[in-house]
PDB file of C-alpha atoms in Angstrom:
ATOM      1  CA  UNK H 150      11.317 -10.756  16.152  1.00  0.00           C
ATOM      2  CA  UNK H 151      10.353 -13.526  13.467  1.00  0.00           C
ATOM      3  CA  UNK H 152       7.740 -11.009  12.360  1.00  0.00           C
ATOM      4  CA  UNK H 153      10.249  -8.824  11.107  1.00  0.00           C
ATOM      5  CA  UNK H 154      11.568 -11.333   8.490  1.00  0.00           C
ATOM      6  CA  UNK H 155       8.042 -10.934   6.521  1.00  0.00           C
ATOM      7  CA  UNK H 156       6.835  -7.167   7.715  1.00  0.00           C
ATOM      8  CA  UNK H 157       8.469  -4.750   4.774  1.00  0.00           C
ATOM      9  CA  UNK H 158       7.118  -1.991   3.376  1.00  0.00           C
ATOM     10  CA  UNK H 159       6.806  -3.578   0.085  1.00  0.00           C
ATOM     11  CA  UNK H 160       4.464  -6.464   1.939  1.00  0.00           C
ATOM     12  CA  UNK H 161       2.495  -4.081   3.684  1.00  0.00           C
ATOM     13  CA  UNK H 162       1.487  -1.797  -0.109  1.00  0.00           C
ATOM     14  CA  UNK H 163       1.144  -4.881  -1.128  1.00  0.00           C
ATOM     15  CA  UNK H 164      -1.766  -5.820   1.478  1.00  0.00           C
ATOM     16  CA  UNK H 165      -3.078  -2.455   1.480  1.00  0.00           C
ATOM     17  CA  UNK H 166      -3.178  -2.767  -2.286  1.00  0.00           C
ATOM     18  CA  UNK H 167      -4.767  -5.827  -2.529  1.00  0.00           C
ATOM     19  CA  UNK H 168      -7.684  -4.815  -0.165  1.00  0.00           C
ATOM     20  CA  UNK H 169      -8.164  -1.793  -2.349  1.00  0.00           C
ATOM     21  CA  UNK H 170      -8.485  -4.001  -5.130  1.00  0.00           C
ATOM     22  CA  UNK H 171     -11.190  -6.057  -3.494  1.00  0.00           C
ATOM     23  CA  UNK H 172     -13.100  -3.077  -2.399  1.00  0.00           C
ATOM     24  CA  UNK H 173     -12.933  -1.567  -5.718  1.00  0.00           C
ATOM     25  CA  UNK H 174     -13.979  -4.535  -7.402  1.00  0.00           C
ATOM     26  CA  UNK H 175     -16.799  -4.947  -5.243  1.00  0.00           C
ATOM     27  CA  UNK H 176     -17.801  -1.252  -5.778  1.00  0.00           C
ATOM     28  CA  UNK H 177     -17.501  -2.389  -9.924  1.00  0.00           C
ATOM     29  CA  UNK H 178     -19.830  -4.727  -9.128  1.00  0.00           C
ATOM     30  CA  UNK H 179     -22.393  -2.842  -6.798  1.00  0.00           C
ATOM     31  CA  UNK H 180     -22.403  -0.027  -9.593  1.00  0.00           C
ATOM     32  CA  UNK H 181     -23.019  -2.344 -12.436  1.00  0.00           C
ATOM     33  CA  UNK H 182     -26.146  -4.273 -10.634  1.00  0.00           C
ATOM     34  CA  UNK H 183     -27.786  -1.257  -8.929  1.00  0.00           C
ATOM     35  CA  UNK H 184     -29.348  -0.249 -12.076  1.00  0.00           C
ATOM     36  CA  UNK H 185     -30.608   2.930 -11.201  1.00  0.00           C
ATOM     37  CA  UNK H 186     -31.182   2.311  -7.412  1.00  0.00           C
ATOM     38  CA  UNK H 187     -29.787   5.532  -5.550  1.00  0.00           C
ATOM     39  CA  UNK H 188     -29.014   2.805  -2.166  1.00  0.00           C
ATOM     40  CA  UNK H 189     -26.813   0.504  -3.659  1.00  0.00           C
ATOM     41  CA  UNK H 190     -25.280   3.343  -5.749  1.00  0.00           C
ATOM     42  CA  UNK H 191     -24.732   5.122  -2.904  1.00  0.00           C
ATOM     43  CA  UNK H 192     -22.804   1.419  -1.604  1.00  0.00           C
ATOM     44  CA  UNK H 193     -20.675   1.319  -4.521  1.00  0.00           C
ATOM     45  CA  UNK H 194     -19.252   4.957  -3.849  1.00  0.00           C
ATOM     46  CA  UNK H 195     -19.136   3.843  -0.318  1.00  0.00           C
ATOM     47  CA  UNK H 196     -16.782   0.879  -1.218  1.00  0.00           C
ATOM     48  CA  UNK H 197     -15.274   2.558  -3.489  1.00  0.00           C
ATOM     49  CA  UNK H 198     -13.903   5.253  -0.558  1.00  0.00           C
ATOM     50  CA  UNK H 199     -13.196   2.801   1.206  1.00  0.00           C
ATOM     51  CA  UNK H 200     -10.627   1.080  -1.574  1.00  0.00           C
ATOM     52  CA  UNK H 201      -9.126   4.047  -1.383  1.00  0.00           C
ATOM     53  CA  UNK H 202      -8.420   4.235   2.132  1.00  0.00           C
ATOM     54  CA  UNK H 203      -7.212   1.002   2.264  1.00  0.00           C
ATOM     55  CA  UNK H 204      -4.942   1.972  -0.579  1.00  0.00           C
ATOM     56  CA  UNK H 205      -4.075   5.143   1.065  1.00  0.00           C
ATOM     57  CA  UNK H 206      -2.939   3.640   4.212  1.00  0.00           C
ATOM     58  CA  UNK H 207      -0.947   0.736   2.923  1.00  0.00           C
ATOM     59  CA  UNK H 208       1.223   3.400   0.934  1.00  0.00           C
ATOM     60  CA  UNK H 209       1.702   5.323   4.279  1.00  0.00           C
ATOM     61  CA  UNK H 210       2.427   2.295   6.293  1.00  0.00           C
ATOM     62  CA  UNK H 211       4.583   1.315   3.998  1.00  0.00           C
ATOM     63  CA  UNK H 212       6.521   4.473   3.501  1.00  0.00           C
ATOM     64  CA  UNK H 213       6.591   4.875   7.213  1.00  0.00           C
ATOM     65  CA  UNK H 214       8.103   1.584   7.400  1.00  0.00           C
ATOM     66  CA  UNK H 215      10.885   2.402   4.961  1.00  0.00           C
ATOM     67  CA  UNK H 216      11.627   5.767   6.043  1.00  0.00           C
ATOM     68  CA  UNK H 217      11.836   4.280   9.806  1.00  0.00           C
ATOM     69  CA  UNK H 218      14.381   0.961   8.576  1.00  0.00           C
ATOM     70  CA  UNK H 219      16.911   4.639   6.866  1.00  0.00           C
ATOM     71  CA  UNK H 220      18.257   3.274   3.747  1.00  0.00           C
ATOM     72  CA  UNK H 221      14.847   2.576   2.219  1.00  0.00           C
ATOM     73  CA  UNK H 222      16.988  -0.022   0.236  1.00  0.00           C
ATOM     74  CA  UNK H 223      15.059  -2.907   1.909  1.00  0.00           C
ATOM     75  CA  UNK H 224      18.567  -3.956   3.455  1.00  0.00           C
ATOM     76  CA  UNK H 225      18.082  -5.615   6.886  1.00  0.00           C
ATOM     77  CA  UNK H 226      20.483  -3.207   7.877  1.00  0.00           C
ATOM     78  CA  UNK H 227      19.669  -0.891  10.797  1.00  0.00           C
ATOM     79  CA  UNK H 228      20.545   2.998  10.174  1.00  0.00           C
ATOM     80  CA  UNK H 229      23.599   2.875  12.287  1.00  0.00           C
ATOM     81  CA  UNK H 230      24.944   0.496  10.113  1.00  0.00           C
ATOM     82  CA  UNK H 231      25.298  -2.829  12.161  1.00  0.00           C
ATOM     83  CA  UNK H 232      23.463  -5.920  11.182  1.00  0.00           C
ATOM     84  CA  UNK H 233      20.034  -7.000  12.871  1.00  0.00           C
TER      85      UNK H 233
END
């Protein structure tokens, strides 16, 4: 599958950490401007949770991914050994 070339687990931590990023930057930001308002306070810790779980699940996708491919070398190698 020509998905496959692209799909590794260091592409999906990648995404997952790069969403987290944006969330938690956007929390940053929510947090800094809601000078003292409880609603957009309660926003940033909302993002903020939400960076997380975006981080969270990229690092179990992508350790799901490698512990499914065997070697968790990153070798396009299938656990049996022969080439895919």
């Amino acid at each position: 599958m020509p998905a496959d070339d692209f799909l590794s687990p260091s592409f999906v931590l990648f995404v997952g950490g790069f969403v987290a990023a944006v969330f938690l930057f956007g929390a940053l930001i929510a947090f800094v401007a809601a000078a003292g308002s409880q609603t957009v306070e309660g926003l940033a810790v909302a993002l903020a949770g939400l960076g997380g779980l975006f981080l969270v699940a990229g690092a179990v996708g992508a350790g799901v991914m490698r512990y499914r491919r065997g070697s968790g070398s990153g070798s396009k190698t299938a656990p049996t050994g022969e080439r895919r």
